[in-house]
Amino acid sequence: SRGAAASHHIPVLGAILLGLAFSALALAMLRPALRGAFINDDYPLIVNHPYLRTLDAQNLAAILDPFGDASLHGVNYAPVMLLSFALEKAIFGLDTFGYHVVNVVVHGVNGALLAALLTASGIPRRAALLGALLFVVHPANVEAVAWISQLKTELAFAFALGALLAQRRFPAAALALFALGLLTKASALAALPTAAALSWSRRDAPRHWWWLGAWTAVAGLYAIPELHAQVAGEYSPHADAWMHARSIAALGARYLAMAATSYGVSAFQEPEPARSLVDPWWLAGVLAAALLGARTLATLRARKPEAAFWIAAAASFAPISQIWTFMHPFADRYLYFILPGLIGGGLFAALELRSQLLARQPALARRWAPAATRAALVGSLAVALVFAARSHARAALWTEEIALMRESARNYPNGANAAYYRALLAAERGDAETAVRELRECARHDIGHVARFSADPRFAPIARDPAFHALVDEIAGRWIEFARERGLESQTWLRSVGQAHRVRGEYTQAIAAFERALRGGGPLSSEIAADLQATRALERDARARERR
């Protein structure tokens, strides 16, 4: 009926007002982080990114180039992400307040889009609003919103939701939004199987499937430059295949626990692999996968839209599950794409359970249904209030990186971040021996993380120590080998290699790397020319000392 159709639709004006309300809520909740500094990945992706200095025609062409230096620099082909950062940088400069406000507002808009998708899929408005509210206030999402460079996650999610909402009525726009999502972050790929499951549940006409075929073609084309950019990434596969498989299941269980309760939320997470056959996390993961898999198959067979949300959660988990290993296997921010699927699937399952109870025990169910509904509403709002309070407290951590490292060290004392944090404390005390030992432990986990330590001013108290110099030489050598093995010959990588050779006193090799970088051209030519001149002077001084 017309009234029933209206109940599964949020008007445009209503969605706008809801987005404003969620944005205002998020601004109040995350207020402690609004003046937070740039942190970690913000520097290579925004502050020091060579192609974001000015948005001229040359840099724009480099950003759009599928196989160019810009994609290798970020280890992803993400031109929409870079263009959004370039626009922000042109407007805000290095004042972080504006960046934070943009992140928070986009998060609020995503909450409204999620409510619209839940409602359009058949969830009653009130339940959809509660589900979207839980998404907005969830403590795990603080990382994706308070970390400036994670705008890429939020924008990719917004484009993916927009594509799903436009899929039936505006298929060409949906295809464009899906493409924009992919060009922001690969996580948007999860929208494709979700859209297919939604079309299956609605028994869409063949023309809708032809459009999904176009989505698949776009995803295939995108995969070519994305895989090319991945050669600059860092990988650390498990030597034990069975431990690797157990760890994948364990990560899934950790995400489910975090989604349901916020348990385990932490900065810079580094959980241990599931080494034991009786590790509770991997056993719970196997059980959860079996139950959710069975539920997904049952609802998919019955052509229910619920299946699309379980598939969305699974498709969002797959790329970060460590089936394909990478250096940071678990993080709060990865839940940003997984959580909406779990919320939608859980709401559908709860509503179906309610319907079944009403059908089987109508008299008893009608008697208790109003009280149960009120209890569910009050309970959901109580959970949202607790989540919001916890998110507000966590936002205070996102003001400086040292606070995040301190929390990571407390929660994961055997991780790379804990080792780096202990090295910093030792350096402050002038304890070079301990600092070097901890930095070696950090490098064992993650060479990319520790490669920056030689330029970290907090290590100045031990900068003249011979053991520290030896470690700098060692890590520089590993960095050179890393670039050589992957054939990284872009300007930014050649400059990095040249600087590593110079640190090691290998001036001839450094000069050769700088000269190749200059011949290739790029935005760093003036800095590389200065590096080359300084290195030639060092080489002349070294030769003069040898003659004496």
Coordinates of C-alpha atoms in Angstrom, one line a residue:
S1 CA 0.0 0.0 0.0
R2 CA 1.0 3.6 -0.4
G3 CA 1.3 4.0 3.4
A4 CA 3.5 0.9 3.7
A5 CA 5.7 2.3 0.9
A6 CA 6.1 5.6 2.7
S7 CA 7.2 3.8 5.9
H8 CA 10.2 2.5 3.9
H9 CA 11.3 5.8 2.7
I10 CA 13.0 8.8 4.3
P11 CA 12.2 12.1 2.4
V12 CA 15.1 14.1 1.2
L13 CA 14.4 16.9 3.6
G14 CA 14.2 14.5 6.4
A15 CA 17.5 12.9 5.5
I16 CA 19.2 16.3 5.3
L17 CA 17.8 17.2 8.8
L18 CA 18.9 13.9 10.1
G19 CA 22.4 14.4 8.7
L20 CA 22.6 17.8 10.4
A21 CA 21.4 16.3 13.7
F22 CA 23.9 13.5 13.6
S23 CA 26.7 15.9 12.6
A24 CA 25.8 18.1 15.6
L25 CA 25.8 15.1 17.9
A26 CA 29.2 14.0 16.5
L27 CA 30.7 17.5 16.9
A28 CA 29.7 17.6 20.6
M29 CA 30.8 14.0 21.2
L30 CA 34.2 14.4 19.5
R31 CA 34.9 18.0 20.6
P32 CA 38.1 17.1 22.4
A33 CA 39.7 15.9 19.1
L34 CA 38.8 19.0 17.0
R35 CA 42.1 20.7 17.8
G36 CA 44.1 17.5 17.6
A37 CA 47.4 17.6 15.7
F38 CA 48.3 15.7 12.5
I39 CA 49.2 12.2 13.4
N40 CA 51.3 9.4 11.8
D41 CA 49.8 8.8 8.3
D42 CA 48.6 12.4 8.1
Y43 CA 52.2 13.5 7.3
P44 CA 52.9 11.4 4.2
L45 CA 49.3 11.6 2.9
I46 CA 48.7 15.3 3.6
V47 CA 51.3 17.5 5.2
N48 CA 54.4 16.3 3.3
H49 CA 52.7 14.7 0.2
P50 CA 54.8 16.0 -2.7
Y51 CA 51.8 16.3 -5.1
L52 CA 49.6 18.3 -2.7
R53 CA 51.8 21.3 -2.5
T54 CA 49.8 23.1 -5.2
L55 CA 46.9 21.8 -7.2
D56 CA 48.4 22.8 -10.6
A57 CA 47.9 21.0 -13.9
Q58 CA 51.2 19.0 -13.5
N59 CA 50.3 17.7 -10.0
L60 CA 46.7 17.0 -11.1
A61 CA 47.9 14.9 -14.0
A62 CA 50.2 13.0 -11.6
I63 CA 47.4 12.4 -9.1
L64 CA 45.2 11.0 -11.9
D65 CA 47.9 8.9 -13.4
P66 CA 47.0 5.2 -12.7
F67 CA 50.6 4.1 -12.8
G68 CA 52.5 7.2 -11.6
D69 CA 54.5 8.2 -8.6
A70 CA 51.5 9.5 -6.7
S71 CA 49.9 6.1 -6.4
L72 CA 53.2 4.5 -5.4
H73 CA 53.7 7.1 -2.8
G74 CA 50.4 6.3 -1.1
V75 CA 50.6 2.5 -1.9
N76 CA 47.1 2.9 -3.4
Y77 CA 45.5 4.3 -6.5
A78 CA 43.2 6.8 -4.8
P79 CA 43.0 10.0 -6.8
V80 CA 39.7 11.1 -5.3
M81 CA 41.2 10.8 -1.8
L82 CA 44.2 12.9 -2.9
L83 CA 42.0 15.5 -4.6
S84 CA 39.9 15.8 -1.4
F85 CA 43.1 16.3 0.7
A86 CA 44.5 18.8 -1.9
L87 CA 41.2 20.8 -1.6
E88 CA 41.3 20.8 2.2
K89 CA 45.0 21.8 2.2
A90 CA 44.2 24.7 -0.2
I91 CA 41.4 25.9 2.2
F92 CA 42.8 25.1 5.6
G93 CA 46.5 25.1 5.2
L94 CA 48.0 23.3 8.2
D95 CA 45.3 24.4 10.7
T96 CA 43.8 21.0 11.7
F97 CA 40.5 22.4 13.0
G98 CA 38.9 22.6 9.6
Y99 CA 40.0 19.1 8.7
H100 CA 38.5 17.7 11.8
V101 CA 35.2 19.5 11.3
V102 CA 34.9 18.1 7.7
N103 CA 35.6 14.5 9.0
V104 CA 32.9 14.9 11.7
V105 CA 30.3 16.3 9.3
V106 CA 30.9 13.6 6.7
H107 CA 30.5 11.0 9.5
G108 CA 27.1 12.6 10.4
V109 CA 26.0 12.5 6.8
N110 CA 27.0 8.8 6.7
G111 CA 24.7 8.1 9.6
A112 CA 21.8 9.7 7.7
L113 CA 22.7 7.7 4.6
L114 CA 22.8 4.5 6.6
A115 CA 19.4 5.2 8.1
A116 CA 18.0 5.8 4.6
L117 CA 19.5 2.6 3.3
L118 CA 18.1 0.6 6.2
T119 CA 14.7 2.1 5.8
A120 CA 14.7 1.6 2.0
S121 CA 15.6 -2.1 2.6
G122 CA 12.6 -2.7 4.8
I123 CA 13.6 -1.8 8.3
P124 CA 11.0 0.4 10.1
R125 CA 12.0 4.0 10.5
R126 CA 12.4 3.9 14.3
A127 CA 14.6 0.8 14.2
A128 CA 16.6 2.3 11.3
L129 CA 17.2 5.5 13.2
L130 CA 18.4 3.6 16.3
G131 CA 20.7 1.5 14.1
A132 CA 22.2 4.6 12.5
L133 CA 22.5 6.3 15.9
L134 CA 24.6 3.3 17.2
F135 CA 26.8 3.6 14.2
V136 CA 27.4 7.4 14.7
V137 CA 28.3 7.0 18.4
H138 CA 30.2 3.7 18.3
P139 CA 33.6 4.1 20.0
A140 CA 35.4 2.1 17.3
N141 CA 34.5 4.8 14.8
V142 CA 36.4 7.5 16.7
E143 CA 39.6 6.5 15.0
A144 CA 38.1 6.8 11.5
V145 CA 36.6 10.2 12.3
A146 CA 39.3 11.8 14.6
W147 CA 42.2 10.7 12.5
I148 CA 42.4 13.4 9.7
S149 CA 43.7 11.2 6.9
Q150 CA 40.9 8.7 7.5
L151 CA 38.6 11.0 5.6
K152 CA 39.3 8.5 2.8
T153 CA 37.4 5.8 4.7
E154 CA 34.4 8.1 5.4
L155 CA 34.2 9.4 1.8
A156 CA 34.5 5.9 0.3
F157 CA 31.7 4.7 2.6
A158 CA 29.5 7.7 1.7
F159 CA 30.0 7.0 -2.0
A160 CA 29.2 3.3 -1.5
L161 CA 26.0 4.1 0.4
G162 CA 25.0 6.6 -2.2
A163 CA 25.5 4.0 -4.9
L164 CA 23.4 1.4 -3.1
L165 CA 20.6 4.0 -2.5
A166 CA 20.6 5.1 -6.2
Q167 CA 21.0 1.6 -7.6
R168 CA 17.4 1.0 -8.7
R169 CA 16.1 4.5 -9.7
F170 CA 19.3 6.1 -10.9
P171 CA 21.6 3.3 -12.2
A172 CA 24.0 5.6 -14.1
A173 CA 24.5 7.8 -11.0
A174 CA 24.9 4.6 -8.9
L175 CA 27.7 3.4 -11.2
A176 CA 29.4 6.8 -11.0
L177 CA 29.2 6.8 -7.2
F178 CA 30.6 3.3 -7.0
A179 CA 33.5 4.3 -9.2
L180 CA 34.2 7.4 -7.0
G181 CA 34.1 5.1 -3.9
L182 CA 36.7 2.8 -5.4
L183 CA 38.9 5.8 -6.4
T184 CA 38.8 7.0 -2.8
K185 CA 39.5 3.7 -1.1
A186 CA 39.3 0.0 -2.2
S187 CA 37.0 -0.8 0.7
A188 CA 34.1 0.6 -1.4
L189 CA 34.3 -2.7 -3.4
A190 CA 32.0 -4.2 -0.7
A191 CA 29.2 -2.3 -2.3
L192 CA 29.2 -4.6 -5.3
P193 CA 28.2 -7.9 -3.6
T194 CA 25.8 -6.0 -1.4
A195 CA 24.1 -4.5 -4.4
A196 CA 23.9 -7.9 -6.1
A197 CA 22.2 -9.4 -3.0
L198 CA 19.8 -6.5 -2.8
S199 CA 18.9 -7.0 -6.4
W200 CA 18.4 -10.7 -5.8
S201 CA 16.1 -10.0 -2.8
R202 CA 14.0 -7.6 -4.9
R203 CA 13.8 -9.8 -7.9
D204 CA 15.1 -7.0 -10.0
A205 CA 14.6 -7.0 -13.8
P206 CA 17.5 -8.1 -16.1
R207 CA 18.4 -4.5 -16.9
H208 CA 19.4 -3.9 -13.3
W209 CA 21.8 -6.9 -13.5
W210 CA 23.3 -5.4 -16.7
W211 CA 24.2 -2.3 -14.7
L212 CA 25.8 -4.5 -12.0
G213 CA 27.8 -6.1 -14.8
A214 CA 29.1 -2.5 -15.5
W215 CA 29.9 -2.2 -11.7
T216 CA 32.0 -5.4 -12.1
A217 CA 33.8 -4.1 -15.1
V218 CA 34.7 -0.9 -13.3
A219 CA 36.0 -2.9 -10.4
G220 CA 38.1 -5.0 -12.7
L221 CA 39.6 -1.9 -14.4
Y222 CA 40.3 -0.3 -11.0
A223 CA 42.1 -3.4 -9.8
I224 CA 44.8 -3.0 -12.4
P225 CA 46.4 0.3 -11.1
E226 CA 45.5 -0.7 -7.5
L227 CA 47.5 -3.9 -7.7
H228 CA 50.4 -2.0 -9.4
A229 CA 50.5 0.5 -6.5
Q230 CA 50.6 -2.3 -3.9
V231 CA 54.1 -3.3 -4.9
A232 CA 55.3 -0.4 -2.6
G233 CA 53.4 -2.0 0.4
E234 CA 54.8 -3.9 3.3
Y235 CA 53.8 -7.5 3.9
S236 CA 54.6 -10.0 6.6
P237 CA 53.0 -13.4 5.9
H238 CA 52.8 -16.1 8.5
A239 CA 55.2 -18.9 8.0
D240 CA 52.7 -21.3 9.6
A241 CA 49.7 -21.6 7.3
W242 CA 47.4 -23.2 10.0
M243 CA 48.3 -20.4 12.4
H244 CA 47.5 -17.9 9.7
A245 CA 44.1 -19.5 9.2
R246 CA 43.4 -19.5 12.9
S247 CA 44.4 -15.9 13.1
I248 CA 41.9 -14.9 10.4
A249 CA 39.1 -16.5 12.4
A250 CA 40.4 -14.8 15.6
L251 CA 40.3 -11.4 13.9
G252 CA 36.7 -12.0 12.8
A253 CA 35.7 -12.8 16.4
R254 CA 37.5 -9.7 17.7
Y255 CA 35.6 -7.5 15.2
L256 CA 32.3 -9.1 16.2
A257 CA 33.0 -8.5 19.9
M258 CA 34.1 -4.9 19.3
A259 CA 31.0 -4.2 17.2
A260 CA 28.6 -5.6 19.8
T261 CA 30.1 -4.2 22.9
S262 CA 33.1 -1.9 21.9
Y263 CA 35.3 -4.3 23.8
G264 CA 38.9 -4.2 22.6
V265 CA 38.8 -0.7 21.1
S266 CA 42.3 0.7 21.1
A267 CA 44.8 2.9 19.2
F268 CA 47.3 1.1 17.0
Q269 CA 46.1 -2.4 17.6
E270 CA 48.6 -5.3 17.4
P271 CA 46.9 -8.5 18.6
E272 CA 49.0 -11.7 18.8
P273 CA 48.3 -14.4 16.2
A274 CA 46.3 -17.5 17.3
R275 CA 49.2 -19.7 18.1
S276 CA 47.3 -22.2 20.2
L277 CA 44.7 -24.7 18.9
V278 CA 42.5 -23.8 21.9
D279 CA 42.8 -20.1 21.5
P280 CA 39.3 -18.8 22.4
W281 CA 39.3 -16.1 19.8
W282 CA 39.7 -18.4 16.8
L283 CA 37.3 -21.0 18.2
A284 CA 34.7 -18.2 18.7
G285 CA 35.5 -17.0 15.2
V286 CA 34.8 -20.4 13.6
L287 CA 31.5 -20.7 15.5
A288 CA 30.4 -17.2 14.5
A289 CA 31.3 -17.8 10.9
A290 CA 29.3 -21.0 10.8
L291 CA 26.2 -19.4 12.4
L292 CA 26.4 -16.2 10.3
G293 CA 27.2 -18.2 7.2
A294 CA 24.1 -20.4 7.7
R295 CA 21.9 -17.4 8.4
T296 CA 23.2 -15.7 5.3
L297 CA 22.6 -18.7 3.1
A298 CA 19.1 -19.2 4.5
T299 CA 18.1 -15.5 4.0
L300 CA 19.7 -15.5 0.6
R301 CA 17.8 -18.6 -0.4
A302 CA 14.6 -16.9 0.8
R303 CA 15.4 -13.7 -1.2
K304 CA 15.4 -11.6 2.0
P305 CA 17.2 -8.2 2.1
E306 CA 18.8 -9.3 5.4
A307 CA 21.2 -11.4 3.4
A308 CA 22.6 -8.3 1.7
F309 CA 23.7 -6.8 5.1
W310 CA 25.4 -10.0 6.2
I311 CA 27.2 -10.1 2.8
A312 CA 28.1 -6.5 3.2
A313 CA 29.8 -7.2 6.6
A314 CA 31.6 -10.3 5.2
A315 CA 32.7 -8.4 2.0
S316 CA 34.1 -5.6 4.2
F317 CA 35.9 -8.0 6.4
A318 CA 37.5 -10.0 3.6
P319 CA 40.1 -7.5 2.4
I320 CA 41.4 -6.8 5.9
S321 CA 41.0 -10.3 7.2
Q322 CA 44.7 -11.1 6.4
I323 CA 43.9 -13.6 3.7
W324 CA 46.2 -11.1 1.9
T325 CA 48.6 -10.1 4.6
F326 CA 49.7 -6.6 5.3
M327 CA 51.6 -4.9 8.1
H328 CA 48.6 -3.6 10.2
P329 CA 46.2 -6.5 10.4
F330 CA 43.7 -5.1 12.9
A331 CA 42.4 -1.6 13.7
D332 CA 39.3 0.2 15.0
R333 CA 39.0 2.1 11.7
Y334 CA 38.4 -1.1 9.7
L335 CA 35.1 -1.7 11.6
Y336 CA 33.7 1.4 9.9
F337 CA 32.7 -0.6 6.8
I338 CA 31.9 -3.8 8.7
L339 CA 29.6 -2.4 11.4
P340 CA 26.7 -1.2 9.2
G341 CA 26.3 -4.7 7.7
L342 CA 26.2 -6.2 11.2
I343 CA 23.7 -3.5 12.3
G344 CA 21.4 -4.1 9.4
G345 CA 21.6 -7.9 9.6
G346 CA 21.0 -7.8 13.3
L347 CA 18.0 -5.5 13.0
F348 CA 16.4 -7.8 10.3
A349 CA 17.0 -10.9 12.4
A350 CA 15.5 -9.3 15.6
L351 CA 12.4 -8.1 13.6
E352 CA 11.9 -11.6 12.1
L353 CA 12.2 -13.2 15.6
R354 CA 9.6 -10.7 16.9
S355 CA 7.3 -11.6 14.0
Q356 CA 7.7 -15.3 14.6
L357 CA 6.8 -14.9 18.3
L358 CA 3.7 -12.9 17.4
A359 CA 2.6 -15.6 14.9
R360 CA 3.2 -18.6 17.3
Q361 CA 1.9 -17.1 20.5
P362 CA -0.4 -14.2 19.3
A363 CA -2.3 -13.7 22.6
L364 CA 0.8 -13.8 24.8
A365 CA 3.0 -11.9 22.4
R366 CA 0.4 -9.1 22.0
R367 CA 0.2 -8.8 25.7
W368 CA 3.9 -8.4 26.2
A369 CA 4.9 -6.9 22.8
P370 CA 4.4 -3.2 23.8
A371 CA 6.5 -3.6 27.0
A372 CA 9.2 -5.6 25.1
T373 CA 9.3 -2.9 22.4
R374 CA 9.7 -0.1 25.1
A375 CA 12.4 -2.1 26.8
A376 CA 14.3 -2.6 23.5
L377 CA 14.0 1.1 22.8
V378 CA 15.2 2.1 26.3
G379 CA 18.0 -0.5 26.2
S380 CA 19.2 0.7 22.8
L381 CA 19.2 4.3 23.9
A382 CA 21.1 3.4 27.0
V383 CA 23.7 1.6 24.9
A384 CA 24.0 4.6 22.6
L385 CA 24.5 6.9 25.6
V386 CA 27.3 4.6 27.0
F387 CA 28.9 4.4 23.6
A388 CA 28.7 8.2 23.2
A389 CA 30.3 8.8 26.6
R390 CA 33.1 6.4 25.7
S391 CA 33.6 8.0 22.3
H392 CA 33.9 11.4 24.0
A393 CA 36.5 10.1 26.3
R394 CA 38.4 8.4 23.5
A395 CA 38.4 11.6 21.4
A396 CA 40.7 13.2 24.0
L397 CA 43.4 10.7 22.9
W398 CA 43.4 12.0 19.4
T399 CA 45.1 15.2 20.2
E400 CA 48.7 14.0 20.0
E401 CA 50.4 10.8 18.8
I402 CA 52.2 10.1 22.0
A403 CA 48.9 9.6 23.8
L404 CA 47.9 7.0 21.2
M405 CA 51.3 5.2 21.4
R406 CA 50.9 5.1 25.2
E407 CA 47.6 3.4 25.0
S408 CA 48.9 1.0 22.4
A409 CA 51.8 0.1 24.5
R410 CA 49.5 -0.5 27.5
N411 CA 47.2 -2.8 25.5
Y412 CA 49.8 -4.5 23.3
P413 CA 53.1 -4.5 25.2
N414 CA 54.7 -6.9 22.7
G415 CA 53.9 -4.8 19.6
A416 CA 56.0 -2.5 17.5
N417 CA 54.3 0.7 18.8
A418 CA 55.1 -0.4 22.4
A419 CA 58.7 -0.9 21.5
Y420 CA 58.9 2.5 19.8
Y421 CA 57.3 4.1 22.8
R422 CA 59.8 2.5 25.2
A423 CA 62.6 3.6 22.9
L424 CA 61.4 7.2 23.1
L425 CA 61.3 7.0 26.9
A426 CA 64.8 5.5 27.0
A427 CA 66.1 8.2 24.6
E428 CA 64.7 10.9 26.9
R429 CA 66.7 9.4 29.7
G430 CA 69.8 9.2 27.5
D431 CA 69.8 5.4 27.7
A432 CA 71.0 4.6 24.2
E433 CA 71.5 0.9 24.8
T434 CA 67.8 0.4 25.8
A435 CA 66.6 2.7 23.0
V436 CA 68.5 0.8 20.3
R437 CA 67.3 -2.5 21.6
E438 CA 63.7 -1.4 21.6
L439 CA 64.1 0.1 18.1
R440 CA 65.5 -3.2 16.8
E441 CA 62.5 -5.0 18.2
C442 CA 60.2 -2.4 16.5
A443 CA 62.0 -2.9 13.2
R444 CA 61.5 -6.7 13.5
H445 CA 57.7 -6.0 13.4
D446 CA 57.6 -3.1 11.0
I447 CA 60.5 -1.6 9.0
G448 CA 58.3 1.2 7.7
H449 CA 57.4 2.3 11.2
V450 CA 60.9 2.5 12.4
A451 CA 62.4 4.0 9.2
R452 CA 61.4 7.4 10.4
F453 CA 63.2 7.3 13.7
S454 CA 66.5 8.8 12.4
A455 CA 64.6 12.0 11.7
D456 CA 62.6 12.0 15.0
P457 CA 63.9 14.9 17.1
R458 CA 62.9 13.0 20.3
F459 CA 66.0 10.8 19.7
A460 CA 68.3 13.8 19.8
P461 CA 69.8 12.9 23.2
I462 CA 71.3 9.7 21.8
A463 CA 72.0 10.9 18.3
R464 CA 75.8 10.8 18.7
D465 CA 75.9 7.3 20.2
P466 CA 77.8 4.8 18.0
A467 CA 75.1 2.1 18.6
F468 CA 72.4 4.4 17.4
H469 CA 74.4 5.3 14.3
A470 CA 74.9 1.6 13.6
L471 CA 71.2 1.0 13.8
V472 CA 70.5 3.9 11.5
D473 CA 72.9 2.4 8.9
E474 CA 71.3 -1.0 9.3
I475 CA 67.7 0.2 8.8
A476 CA 68.8 2.4 5.9
G477 CA 70.3 -0.7 4.3
R478 CA 67.1 -2.6 4.7
W479 CA 65.2 0.3 3.2
I480 CA 67.4 0.3 0.2
E481 CA 67.0 -3.4 -0.3
F482 CA 63.2 -3.1 0.1
A483 CA 63.1 -0.5 -2.7
R484 CA 65.4 -2.6 -4.9
E485 CA 63.4 -5.8 -4.5
R486 CA 60.2 -4.1 -5.6
G487 CA 61.8 -2.0 -8.4
L488 CA 60.6 1.3 -7.0
E489 CA 62.1 3.9 -9.3
S490 CA 59.7 6.8 -8.8
Q491 CA 61.1 10.2 -7.8
T492 CA 60.0 10.0 -4.2
W493 CA 61.3 6.5 -3.8
L494 CA 64.6 7.4 -5.5
R495 CA 65.0 10.3 -3.2
S496 CA 64.4 8.1 -0.2
V497 CA 66.9 5.6 -1.5
G498 CA 69.5 8.3 -2.1
Q499 CA 69.0 9.6 1.5
A500 CA 69.4 6.1 2.8
H501 CA 72.7 5.7 1.0
R502 CA 73.9 9.1 2.2
V503 CA 73.1 8.1 5.8
R504 CA 75.3 5.0 5.3
G505 CA 78.1 7.2 3.8
E506 CA 77.7 5.6 0.4
Y507 CA 77.9 8.9 -1.4
T508 CA 78.5 7.5 -4.9
Q509 CA 75.3 5.4 -4.8
A510 CA 73.4 8.3 -3.2
I511 CA 74.5 10.7 -6.0
A512 CA 73.4 8.1 -8.6
A513 CA 70.0 7.8 -7.0
F514 CA 69.5 11.5 -6.8
E515 CA 70.6 12.0 -10.5
R516 CA 68.0 9.3 -11.6
A517 CA 65.4 11.1 -9.6
L518 CA 66.1 14.4 -11.2
R519 CA 66.0 12.8 -14.7
G520 CA 62.6 11.4 -14.0
G521 CA 61.2 14.8 -13.0
G522 CA 58.5 15.5 -10.4
P523 CA 57.5 17.9 -7.7
L524 CA 60.6 17.3 -5.5
S525 CA 63.2 18.3 -8.1
S526 CA 64.4 21.4 -6.3
E527 CA 64.8 19.5 -3.0
I528 CA 66.6 16.7 -4.8
A529 CA 68.9 19.1 -6.5
A530 CA 69.8 20.5 -3.0
D531 CA 70.3 16.9 -1.8
L532 CA 72.6 16.2 -4.7
Q533 CA 74.7 19.3 -4.1
A534 CA 75.0 18.5 -0.4
T535 CA 76.0 14.9 -1.1
R536 CA 78.6 15.9 -3.6
A537 CA 80.1 18.2 -1.0
L538 CA 80.1 15.4 1.5
E539 CA 81.8 13.1 -1.0
R540 CA 84.5 15.7 -1.7
D541 CA 85.1 16.1 2.0
A542 CA 85.4 12.3 2.5
R543 CA 87.9 12.0 -0.3
A544 CA 89.9 14.9 1.1
R545 CA 90.1 13.2 4.5
E546 CA 91.2 10.0 2.8
R547 CA 94.1 11.8 1.1
R548 CA 95.2 13.3 4.4

